[in-house]
Structures are given as C-alpha cells and as structure tokens.
Short mmCIF file of C-alpha atoms in Angstrom, two decimals:
data_model
loop_
_atom_site.label_atom_id
_atom_site.label_comp_id
_atom_site.label_asym_id
_atom_site.label_seq_id
_atom_site.Cartn_x
_atom_site.Cartn_y
_atom_site.Cartn_z
CA MET U 1339 0.19 0.09 -0.07
CA LYS U 1340 1.33 3.50 -0.86
CA PHE U 1341 1.03 6.16 2.05
CA PRO U 1342 0.05 9.64 1.26
CA GLY U 1343 2.87 12.07 1.24
CA LEU U 1344 3.03 15.62 2.93
CA PHE U 1345 1.87 17.04 -0.32
CA ASP U 1346 -1.12 14.96 -0.63
CA PHE U 1347 -2.11 16.01 2.92
CA VAL U 1348 -1.64 19.64 2.16
CA SER U 1349 -3.74 19.41 -0.83
CA LEU U 1350 -6.42 17.57 0.90
CA ILE U 1351 -6.65 20.21 3.62
CA VAL U 1352 -6.56 23.16 1.30
CA ALA U 1353 -9.33 21.62 -0.89
CA VAL U 1354 -11.98 22.32 1.65
CA PRO U 1355 -12.60 25.63 3.30
CA GLU U 1356 -12.27 24.07 6.69
CA GLY U 1357 -8.80 23.30 5.95
CA PHE U 1358 -7.97 27.14 5.87
CA ALA U 1359 -9.32 27.36 9.38
CA PHE U 1360 -7.43 24.27 10.51
CA LEU U 1361 -3.88 25.80 9.06
CA ALA U 1362 -4.64 29.23 10.95
CA VAL U 1363 -5.33 27.51 14.14
CA CYS U 1364 -2.13 25.43 13.61
CA LEU U 1365 -0.17 28.41 13.17
CA PHE U 1366 -1.50 30.54 15.69
CA ALA U 1367 -1.16 27.41 18.27
CA PHE U 1368 2.65 27.25 17.07
CA LEU U 1369 3.31 31.15 17.43
CA THR U 1370 1.80 31.00 20.85
CA VAL U 1371 3.89 28.28 21.95
CA LYS U 1372 6.96 29.52 20.37
CA ALA U 1373 6.27 32.99 21.97
CA ILE U 1374 5.61 31.32 25.50
CA TYR U 1375 9.02 29.47 25.16
CA ASN U 1376 10.95 32.68 23.99
CA VAL U 1377 9.71 34.69 27.13
CA TYR U 1378 9.63 32.18 29.81
CA PHE U 1379 11.89 29.24 28.84
CA HIS U 1380 14.78 30.71 26.16
CA PRO U 1381 18.12 30.86 27.54
CA LEU U 1382 18.05 34.58 27.27
CA ARG U 1383 14.96 34.78 29.28
CA LYS U 1384 16.84 36.72 31.97
CA TYR U 1385 17.53 39.83 29.95
CA PRO U 1386 15.11 42.81 29.91
CA GLY U 1387 13.42 44.05 26.97
CA PRO U 1388 9.96 44.69 25.59
CA TRP U 1389 7.63 41.69 25.76
CA ILE U 1390 7.02 41.47 22.12
CA ALA U 1391 10.52 41.86 21.34
CA ARG U 1392 11.52 39.04 23.50
CA ALA U 1393 8.44 36.87 22.17
CA SER U 1394 8.80 37.26 18.40
CA ARG U 1395 11.35 38.62 15.87
CA LEU U 1396 8.62 40.53 14.00
CA PRO U 1397 9.13 43.98 15.64
CA PHE U 1398 12.91 43.66 14.94
CA LEU U 1399 11.97 42.98 11.28
CA TYR U 1400 9.50 45.68 11.09
CA TYR U 1401 11.87 48.36 12.45
CA GLN U 1402 14.40 47.11 10.10
CA VAL U 1403 12.43 47.33 7.23
CA THR U 1404 10.90 50.73 8.19
CA GLY U 1405 14.53 52.25 8.49
CA ARG U 1406 14.01 52.81 12.40
CA LEU U 1407 15.73 50.03 13.70
CA PRO U 1408 18.86 51.98 15.48
CA HIS U 1409 16.16 54.61 16.96
CA ALA U 1410 14.16 51.81 18.19
CA ILE U 1411 16.96 50.00 19.96
CA LYS U 1412 18.22 53.22 21.49
CA GLU U 1413 14.75 53.75 23.16
CA ILE U 1414 14.72 50.07 24.47
CA HIS U 1415 18.03 50.70 26.17
CA GLU U 1416 16.82 54.09 27.47
CA LYS U 1417 14.08 52.11 29.10
CA TYR U 1418 15.54 48.68 30.05
CA GLY U 1419 19.42 49.58 30.59
CA HIS U 1420 22.99 48.56 29.46
CA VAL U 1421 22.39 45.10 28.18
CA VAL U 1422 18.66 44.63 26.51
CA ARG U 1423 17.11 41.61 24.44
CA ILE U 1424 15.94 43.53 21.16
CA ALA U 1425 14.71 40.21 19.61
CA PRO U 1426 14.26 36.45 20.82
CA ASN U 1427 18.00 35.46 20.04
CA ASP U 1428 19.47 39.02 19.86
CA LEU U 1429 21.32 41.08 22.63
CA SER U 1430 22.32 44.84 22.45
CA TYR U 1431 25.03 46.23 24.70
CA LEU U 1432 25.94 49.96 25.67
CA GLN U 1433 29.10 49.10 27.31
CA SER U 1434 32.40 50.10 26.06
CA GLN U 1435 33.88 46.44 27.01
CA ALA U 1436 31.45 44.94 24.78
CA TRP U 1437 33.15 46.36 21.90
CA PHE U 1438 36.22 44.35 22.84
CA ASP U 1439 34.44 41.07 24.10
CA ILE U 1440 32.73 40.65 20.91
CA HIS U 1441 35.19 41.82 18.19
CA GLY U 1442 38.36 41.02 19.76
CA HIS U 1443 40.58 42.82 22.17
CA GLN U 1444 43.52 44.88 20.81
CA ALA U 1445 46.97 45.02 22.00
CA SER U 1446 46.59 48.73 22.78
CA THR U 1447 43.50 51.11 22.67
CA ARG U 1448 43.56 53.92 19.82
CA SER U 1449 45.83 57.00 21.11
CA GLY U 1450 45.37 60.29 19.69
CA TRP U 1451 43.35 61.12 16.63
CA PHE U 1452 44.74 58.76 13.89
CA GLU U 1453 47.13 55.89 12.99
CA ARG U 1454 50.65 57.38 12.50
CA ASP U 1455 52.32 54.35 10.93
CA PRO U 1456 52.39 55.36 6.99
CA SER U 1457 53.08 51.60 6.44
CA VAL U 1458 49.36 51.05 7.29
CA TYR U 1459 48.24 52.93 4.26
CA PRO U 1460 51.46 53.54 2.16
CA GLN U 1461 49.61 54.85 -0.66
CA LEU U 1462 47.87 57.69 0.85
CA PRO U 1463 51.09 60.06 1.46
CA GLY U 1464 51.95 59.73 -2.13
CA ARG U 1465 48.30 60.30 -3.27
CA ALA U 1466 47.77 63.28 -1.09
CA PRO U 1467 47.78 65.95 -3.96
CA SER U 1468 44.94 63.84 -5.76
CA ILE U 1469 42.72 64.05 -2.69
CA LYS U 1470 43.57 67.81 -2.42
CA LEU U 1471 42.93 68.37 -6.09
CA TYR U 1472 39.25 66.73 -5.74
CA GLY U 1473 38.86 68.85 -2.64
CA GLN U 1474 39.68 71.94 -4.34
CA ILE U 1475 36.70 74.27 -4.78
CA ASP U 1476 36.43 77.16 -6.81
CA GLY U 1477 35.58 79.90 -4.16
CA SER U 1478 34.20 82.34 -6.68
CA ARG U 1479 31.16 80.34 -7.22
CA GLN U 1480 28.03 81.17 -5.34
CA GLY U 1481 24.36 79.98 -5.00
CA VAL U 1482 21.92 77.00 -3.83
CA VAL U 1483 23.26 73.51 -3.83
CA ASN U 1484 22.56 70.14 -2.50
CA ILE U 1485 25.97 69.80 -0.58
CA SER U 1486 25.14 66.15 -0.03
CA ASP U 1487 25.30 65.20 -3.58
CA TRP U 1488 28.47 67.23 -4.40
CA LEU U 1489 30.41 65.55 -1.23
CA ASN U 1490 29.38 62.03 -2.87
CA PHE U 1491 30.85 63.18 -6.03
CA THR U 1492 34.07 64.31 -4.39
CA THR U 1493 34.60 61.27 -2.24
CA PHE U 1494 33.47 58.97 -5.21
CA ASP U 1495 36.42 60.55 -7.21
CA ILE U 1496 38.88 60.03 -4.55
CA ILE U 1497 38.06 56.65 -4.08
CA GLY U 1498 38.00 55.79 -7.67
CA ASP U 1499 41.44 57.37 -8.04
CA LEU U 1500 42.95 55.77 -5.10
CA SER U 1501 41.57 52.38 -5.86
CA PHE U 1502 41.76 52.11 -9.67
CA ASP U 1503 43.80 55.10 -10.69
CA ILE U 1504 40.90 56.38 -12.76
CA VAL U 1505 38.60 59.39 -12.30
CA TYR U 1506 34.84 59.12 -12.68
CA LEU U 1507 33.45 62.55 -11.89
CA ALA U 1508 36.02 65.29 -12.65
CA ALA U 1509 34.12 66.60 -15.80
CA ILE U 1510 30.62 65.96 -14.59
CA SER U 1511 30.44 69.41 -12.93
CA HIS U 1512 31.05 71.15 -16.27
CA LEU U 1513 28.18 69.31 -18.19
CA PRO U 1514 25.02 71.09 -19.01
CA LYS U 1515 22.21 70.26 -16.23
CA PRO U 1516 20.03 68.18 -18.14
CA LEU U 1517 23.14 65.98 -19.06
CA PHE U 1518 24.15 66.53 -15.41
CA SER U 1519 20.88 65.07 -13.89
CA THR U 1520 21.08 62.11 -16.33
CA ALA U 1521 24.95 61.54 -14.96
CA LEU U 1522 23.60 61.84 -11.59
CA LYS U 1523 21.03 59.20 -11.84
CA ILE U 1524 23.59 56.96 -13.39
CA LEU U 1525 25.90 57.44 -10.51
CA GLU U 1526 23.15 56.74 -8.05
CA THR U 1527 22.73 53.31 -9.44
CA PHE U 1528 26.26 52.27 -8.39
CA ALA U 1529 27.34 54.58 -6.01
CA MET U 1530 24.38 55.32 -3.69
CA GLY U 1531 21.89 52.47 -3.95
CA ASP U 1532 21.76 49.37 -5.61
CA LEU U 1533 24.29 47.06 -4.03
CA ALA U 1534 23.95 44.25 -6.70
CA LYS U 1535 25.04 46.72 -9.43
CA ASP U 1536 27.66 48.07 -7.36
CA LYS U 1537 28.88 44.60 -7.23
CA ASP U 1538 29.07 44.26 -11.08
CA PHE U 1539 30.41 47.81 -11.26
CA ALA U 1540 33.41 46.86 -9.03
CA ALA U 1541 34.02 43.54 -10.53
CA ASP U 1542 34.26 45.24 -13.97
CA ARG U 1543 36.81 47.99 -12.68
CA VAL U 1544 38.84 45.32 -11.04
CA ASN U 1545 38.85 43.33 -14.36
CA LEU U 1546 39.83 46.45 -16.36
CA ARG U 1547 42.50 47.35 -13.52
CA LEU U 1548 43.89 43.97 -13.47
CA GLN U 1549 44.99 44.22 -17.38
CA GLN U 1550 47.16 47.34 -16.44
CA GLY U 1551 49.86 45.96 -14.31
CA SER U 1552 51.19 46.79 -10.77
CA ASP U 1553 53.05 49.97 -11.03
CA ARG U 1554 50.31 52.58 -11.03
CA GLY U 1555 50.63 53.49 -7.47
CA ASP U 1556 46.87 52.79 -6.49
CA PHE U 1557 45.46 50.34 -4.07
CA VAL U 1558 45.52 47.65 -6.34
CA SER U 1559 49.09 47.86 -7.06
CA PRO U 1560 50.47 46.15 -3.93
CA ILE U 1561 47.76 43.61 -4.31
CA LEU U 1562 48.92 42.57 -7.72
CA ARG U 1563 52.95 42.71 -6.86
CA ALA U 1564 52.03 40.32 -3.85
CA ASN U 1565 49.67 38.06 -5.45
CA ASP U 1566 51.36 34.89 -6.08
CA GLU U 1567 49.62 31.53 -5.97
CA LYS U 1568 49.03 31.97 -2.23
CA GLY U 1569 47.47 35.38 -2.87
CA MET U 1570 43.83 36.71 -3.39
CA THR U 1571 41.94 35.40 -6.23
CA VAL U 1572 40.16 37.70 -8.81
CA SER U 1573 36.88 36.99 -7.12
CA GLU U 1574 38.14 38.17 -3.59
CA ILE U 1575 39.66 41.15 -5.00
CA GLN U 1576 36.63 42.09 -6.60
CA SER U 1577 34.48 41.63 -3.56
CA SER U 1578 37.04 43.66 -1.55
CA PHE U 1579 36.73 46.56 -3.79
CA ASN U 1580 33.02 46.40 -4.03
CA ILE U 1581 33.22 47.11 -0.06
CA ILE U 1582 35.87 49.48 -0.62
CA ILE U 1583 34.20 51.52 -3.12
CA VAL U 1584 30.93 52.09 -1.31
CA ALA U 1585 32.54 52.34 2.36
CA GLY U 1586 35.10 54.60 1.20
CA SER U 1587 32.71 57.17 -0.58
CA GLU U 1588 29.36 56.86 1.23
CA THR U 1589 29.99 56.84 4.61
CA THR U 1590 32.42 59.64 4.35
CA ALA U 1591 30.14 61.81 2.50
CA THR U 1592 27.55 60.96 5.09
CA LEU U 1593 29.61 62.15 7.84
CA LEU U 1594 30.70 65.45 5.97
CA SER U 1595 27.02 66.21 5.24
CA GLY U 1596 26.16 65.76 8.89
CA THR U 1597 29.07 67.81 10.07
CA LEU U 1598 28.10 70.79 8.15
CA TYR U 1599 24.56 70.62 9.27
CA LEU U 1600 25.77 70.52 12.95
CA LEU U 1601 27.94 73.34 12.37
CA SER U 1602 25.03 75.48 11.08
CA GLN U 1603 22.92 74.68 14.21
CA HIS U 1604 26.05 75.38 16.51
CA PRO U 1605 27.36 79.01 15.61
CA GLU U 1606 29.90 79.07 18.73
CA VAL U 1607 31.21 75.81 17.25
CA TYR U 1608 31.60 77.11 13.90
CA LYS U 1609 33.38 80.40 14.92
CA ARG U 1610 35.94 78.54 16.98
CA LEU U 1611 36.67 76.12 14.35
CA MET U 1612 36.95 78.91 11.86
CA THR U 1613 39.47 80.63 14.04
CA GLU U 1614 41.40 77.50 14.33
CA LEU U 1615 41.51 77.15 10.23
CA THR U 1616 42.19 80.56 9.34
CA SER U 1617 45.24 81.00 11.80
CA ALA U 1618 46.66 77.49 10.71
CA PHE U 1619 46.35 78.37 6.95
CA PRO U 1620 46.94 81.74 5.63
CA THR U 1621 47.21 80.71 2.02
CA ARG U 1622 45.78 77.88 0.01
CA GLU U 1623 48.94 76.39 -0.59
CA SER U 1624 49.60 75.67 2.92
CA ILE U 1625 46.74 73.45 3.12
CA ASP U 1626 47.87 69.62 2.99
CA MET U 1627 46.95 66.24 4.36
CA ALA U 1628 49.57 66.33 6.96
CA ALA U 1629 49.10 69.81 8.25
CA VAL U 1630 45.26 69.17 9.00
CA GLN U 1631 46.07 66.06 11.08
CA TYR U 1632 47.35 68.22 13.97
CA LEU U 1633 44.37 70.60 14.28
CA PRO U 1634 42.79 69.84 17.58
CA TYR U 1635 39.36 71.50 17.36
CA LEU U 1636 39.13 70.57 13.81
CA ASN U 1637 39.81 66.62 14.97
CA ALA U 1638 37.15 67.49 17.99
CA VAL U 1639 34.61 68.54 15.56
CA LEU U 1640 34.96 65.30 13.32
CA GLU U 1641 34.87 63.15 16.51
CA GLU U 1642 31.78 64.74 17.93
CA SER U 1643 29.97 64.35 14.46
CA LEU U 1644 30.67 60.81 14.55
CA ARG U 1645 29.35 60.42 17.89
CA VAL U 1646 26.17 62.32 17.30
CA TYR U 1647 25.68 61.21 13.60
CA PRO U 1648 27.70 57.97 13.25
CA PRO U 1649 27.61 57.17 9.40
CA SER U 1650 27.08 53.34 10.15
CA ALA U 1651 24.71 53.01 12.72
CA PHE U 1652 23.90 49.42 11.84
CA ASN U 1653 24.51 46.64 14.89
CA GLN U 1654 27.57 44.85 13.70
CA ALA U 1655 26.32 41.59 15.21
CA ARG U 1656 28.34 38.51 16.06
CA ILE U 1657 27.39 34.83 16.86
CA VAL U 1658 28.61 33.60 20.21
CA PRO U 1659 30.38 30.45 19.34
CA ARG U 1660 29.22 26.91 20.76
CA GLY U 1661 29.99 26.72 24.45
CA GLY U 1662 29.18 30.32 24.98
CA ALA U 1663 31.49 33.17 25.71
CA ILE U 1664 31.85 35.88 28.58
CA ILE U 1665 30.65 39.54 27.53
CA CYS U 1666 30.88 42.19 29.82
CA GLY U 1667 31.47 39.78 32.79
CA GLU U 1668 28.57 37.40 31.89
CA MET U 1669 28.34 34.12 30.13
CA VAL U 1670 26.30 34.54 27.04
CA PRO U 1671 24.86 31.21 25.50
CA GLY U 1672 26.29 29.84 22.25
CA GLY U 1673 24.38 30.91 19.00
CA THR U 1674 23.15 34.30 20.43
CA ALA U 1675 23.60 37.46 18.38
CA VAL U 1676 25.62 40.15 19.99
CA ALA U 1677 26.10 43.73 19.10
CA VAL U 1678 26.92 47.10 20.55
CA GLY U 1679 23.94 49.32 19.70
CA THR U 1680 26.25 52.12 18.01
CA LEU U 1681 23.54 54.95 18.05
CA ALA U 1682 22.49 54.16 21.52
CA ALA U 1683 25.81 53.53 22.95
CA PHE U 1684 27.21 56.76 21.36
CA SER U 1685 24.22 58.82 22.63
CA SER U 1686 23.61 57.21 26.07
CA LYS U 1687 23.20 58.81 29.37
CA TYR U 1688 25.40 55.97 30.87
CA ASN U 1689 28.26 56.88 28.63
CA TRP U 1690 28.07 60.67 28.02
CA ILE U 1691 27.49 63.83 30.11
CA LYS U 1692 24.87 65.57 28.01
CA PRO U 1693 24.65 62.96 25.47
CA GLU U 1694 22.09 64.83 22.97
CA GLN U 1695 24.17 67.92 22.81
CA PHE U 1696 27.06 68.53 20.29
CA ILE U 1697 29.95 69.60 22.13
CA PRO U 1698 33.27 69.07 20.39
CA GLU U 1699 34.96 70.34 23.73
CA ARG U 1700 34.50 67.06 25.34
CA TRP U 1701 37.36 65.54 22.99
CA LEU U 1702 39.80 68.28 24.18
CA GLY U 1703 39.48 66.95 28.08
CA GLU U 1704 37.86 70.34 28.95
CA GLY U 1705 36.14 69.28 32.08
CA TRP U 1706 34.45 66.07 30.42
CA SER U 1707 36.24 63.31 32.38
CA GLY U 1708 32.86 61.75 33.12
CA ASP U 1709 32.59 60.84 29.24
CA ASN U 1710 33.27 57.01 28.55
CA ARG U 1711 35.26 57.77 25.35
CA ARG U 1712 36.24 54.10 25.20
CA VAL U 1713 32.83 53.36 23.74
CA MET U 1714 33.42 55.56 20.81
CA GLN U 1715 34.19 52.86 18.15
CA PRO U 1716 32.76 54.23 14.78
CA PHE U 1717 34.98 51.95 12.83
CA ILE U 1718 34.70 49.03 15.27
CA THR U 1719 37.63 47.50 16.85
CA GLY U 1720 39.86 44.36 16.86
CA PRO U 1721 41.16 42.22 13.62
CA ARG U 1722 38.12 43.18 11.49
CA ASN U 1723 37.74 46.90 12.13
CA CYS U 1724 37.41 49.33 9.21
CA ILE U 1725 40.06 49.10 6.72
CA GLY U 1726 39.59 52.65 5.50
CA LYS U 1727 39.62 54.55 8.90
CA ASN U 1728 42.87 56.34 7.77
CA LEU U 1729 41.47 57.26 4.23
CA ALA U 1730 38.31 58.36 5.84
CA TYR U 1731 39.99 60.70 8.54
CA ALA U 1732 42.22 61.93 5.68
CA GLU U 1733 39.48 62.82 3.18
CA MET U 1734 37.26 64.33 6.14
CA ARG U 1735 39.75 66.77 7.55
CA LEU U 1736 41.06 67.94 4.00
CA ILE U 1737 37.64 68.36 2.50
CA LEU U 1738 36.02 69.94 5.28
CA THR U 1739 38.97 72.55 5.55
CA LEU U 1740 38.94 73.47 1.95
CA PHE U 1741 35.11 73.88 2.04
CA LEU U 1742 35.11 76.01 5.17
CA LEU U 1743 37.95 78.20 4.20
CA ASN U 1744 36.51 78.83 0.42
CA PHE U 1745 32.60 79.21 1.60
CA GLU U 1746 30.62 80.81 4.09
CA TYR U 1747 27.05 78.90 3.94
CA GLU U 1748 23.58 79.34 5.04
CA LEU U 1749 21.40 76.31 5.64
CA LEU U 1750 17.98 76.76 3.81
CA PRO U 1751 14.63 76.51 5.87
CA GLU U 1752 13.72 73.10 3.68
CA SER U 1753 16.78 71.38 5.37
CA HIS U 1754 15.76 72.39 9.10
CA GLY U 1755 15.52 69.12 10.94
CA TRP U 1756 17.63 67.35 8.38
CA MET U 1757 19.01 64.67 10.59
CA ASP U 1758 15.62 63.02 11.35
CA PHE U 1759 15.59 60.17 8.88
CA ARG U 1760 15.68 56.65 8.16
CA PHE U 1761 18.59 54.20 8.31
CA TYR U 1762 19.03 51.12 6.20
CA LEU U 1763 22.76 49.76 5.70
CA LEU U 1764 23.51 53.51 5.56
CA TRP U 1765 21.57 56.83 6.36
CA GLU U 1766 18.63 57.73 3.71
CA ARG U 1767 19.88 61.30 3.44
CA PRO U 1768 17.46 63.92 2.25
CA ARG U 1769 18.68 66.94 0.31
CA LEU U 1770 20.98 69.07 2.32
CA MET U 1771 20.30 72.68 0.59
CA LEU U 1772 22.96 75.38 1.47
CA LYS U 1773 23.32 78.83 0.10
CA LEU U 1774 26.93 79.42 -0.57
CA SER U 1775 28.88 82.64 -0.90
CA PRO U 1776 32.64 83.09 -1.48
CA ARG U 1777 34.91 83.71 1.60
CA ALA U 1778 37.81 86.24 0.95
CA VAL U 1779 40.33 84.55 3.10
CA LEU U 1780 42.89 82.35 1.03
CA ASN U 1781 45.36 83.73 -1.40
#
C-alpha cells in the first residue's frame, strides 16, 4: 500500500474551506507556544526588553524594514538599561567593554586622533595631491546647492583614483544641467543604492585594472605585486573593492554632510573652528593632508560628529560560538547574536555627559572626564575593524577644511530638521540645501 505524502495531505486540507481554518489554528498555536517559550524558557529569558521583542522577531524586522531600527534599539536601552534583548535571540550592549569582548581585544587602544604609521596605508602620502585636487573648490562660485550630492561626487572620485587610478566625476560638474542630471542618476545606481549593480561595477573596474599592471601606485598595485599562488583570487579582489568603493565614498560623504549640518546649528562651534582654520592656513598652498592632522579642534569636531551622527549605525552583530562566551562579565549562550547598539551607545546617558548635545570640547579634555570615550568605536575594533579608517579621516579633514575656508554657507529652511531620517545599511539622506557665498580669506 502507498502511504500519502505531505503534499497529498496539504492538497486535501486546502481543498476544503475548513482546511484554511485548520491551518490558521495550527499556525496560531505554533506561534503562541513559540512566544511562550521565548519569553519564559529561552536561554536569554533573564535579559530585559519589551515583551513583544522577547516573544517574536517580527518587531525587529518591522523596524529594520521601516528604517527605524537604530532608533528603536536606542529607546529600548533608555527604558531597560545597559544590556537588552531586542529580539528572541539578539542582545544589544551599551558598555565599552562589549566592543572588545565581541570584536576581539586589541593589544592597545587607539591613542590620539589617527594612526601615525604610514605603512598601514602606504598609498595615502603619495596620493595626497590627488585628494587635495578633488577637494579644491572654486571659491568664486555662489548660489544654492545640494551639498550632500557634491560631497558624494568628491569622495567617489577620490576612492576611484586611489583604488583604480581612474577618475569618474571630474568632468561632470562642467556638463549642462540636463546631462548632469542624467549622470547623477547613473551614479546613484552604482554609488548610492543598488548593491547588486555596485558589485557588477566593482567587478568590471577590477577586471579592467588587473590588465594594467602593478606599477600605477593605487590600492590595487600592492595586491598585484604580492599576488602569487597564495594571494587573493580575482573574485576576492572584486568583493574587497566592492566594499571599498561604497564604504570609502558613501560613509565619508555622509559624515561630512552631517558635520556641515551640525555646524550650521551651533554657531559658537563654527566660529571656534574657523578661528583655528584661518590661523593655521593663511594661504591655499599651505593646506595639505599632513597639516590638517594636527588641528585639535578640527579633529574634535569630526569626533563629535561621528558620535552624534555615526555614518554606520547598523549593529555589527556577531554570533557567540558553541559553548558560550563571556561578554561584559557574563556568560552568554552559544548561538546568540550580540552587538553594540552604536547609535544607542554613542548617545546614552550611561556613557556621556549631556549626550544629546553637540559639544566638541568633550574631546579636548575640557572638564569632560565623566565621558566614557572608550565606547566610541565608529570604525569598530579588533582584527576586523574598518580598513578605510585612515583614508576616511584624511578625506574628512581635508575636504571640510577646504570647504570652510572657501565658502560661507547658510542652511536653507527646507533642510531644517535634516537629521531625522531613516537608516538601512546607511542613512537615507534627504537633500541638504545650502546657500553658498565666497569667503575672501585664502590667497
């Protein structure tokens, strides 16, 4: 005798109206039992959090899809404390120690504002003139611009030059407006949105670049020189540069946009920064990548911008290995997804004095010893930290300096409240409209 299979049973059930009701009852019963288990019997049952988040992953997915997940996690921490359960199998942390327990403790913490060892990014000193060139701005221009787009153009051009020794956008600013709009839409396809097309674009650029040899002085050159039989495969190189192109352009432009917005909202910070910049650079020729590294208030402004508006507020979750792991002094069961809630940790009252305020002075040691600066890891920590940290700082310092010394700017009314928006893998930035006028400072 042939026994009916699962497909036969399902076909029989859905063939009659009562079958739908039966399936609904079964599904409801399963979800109810699962929710009860998650809340009362799950290995993470002792960790606090909203009942619905502990019972089901649906709230997590809802906030993720709607772009409000970092904000929701922040609210959960504000209500429930340092360690919270944001989904049945997910924990979020505020403590600085969590960075090192989750991502791997480094031999020494970051000291100062930047990595001083030029061997970390040997291409940067030699390519400094290129970075400066793309940051050069015609200070005689004036008018209304969406500065967010232009910062994307600049950083994308820089990463294109450093990665592949090619320039994408240098000529676009001179195109007629209709053609320029078309070019912008093309750029949005592979530089700001569609990750699948990003991957194809990076693969094409890598394939073209691999045919050109190893003596061009870009990021690909040392890979080719060291790429023997134990080196990276073509596929690995393509994947790496897909990340570099997006992360090296979009995140930097995001932070610079946020910094300009924050400066427009805090005139006292803007005034102090301009005093430092005009004193340090009497002429255009005196501005270079090396000099801007040593400006304390410029660095403080950028650090505070990273704290208030981290370009990547996405929780970089890791899975606890089988057997568990100790995180912040507590044993966490294996299989748990753990992460530091970046936006929450960077703006928590547990870590900062006046956390919601933009105060660069806290990075200068001016009476802010109560701040837990160790929790500030915008590039993560450990062996998998952001490989583009040094490049990002170099770009941010130089581009911001050049912009501020060339232009005075005013935020237009339509861009007030600009920072209240959604987050997916990156922030979904609306237009940041500025009215620019030339600044008669540099010779």
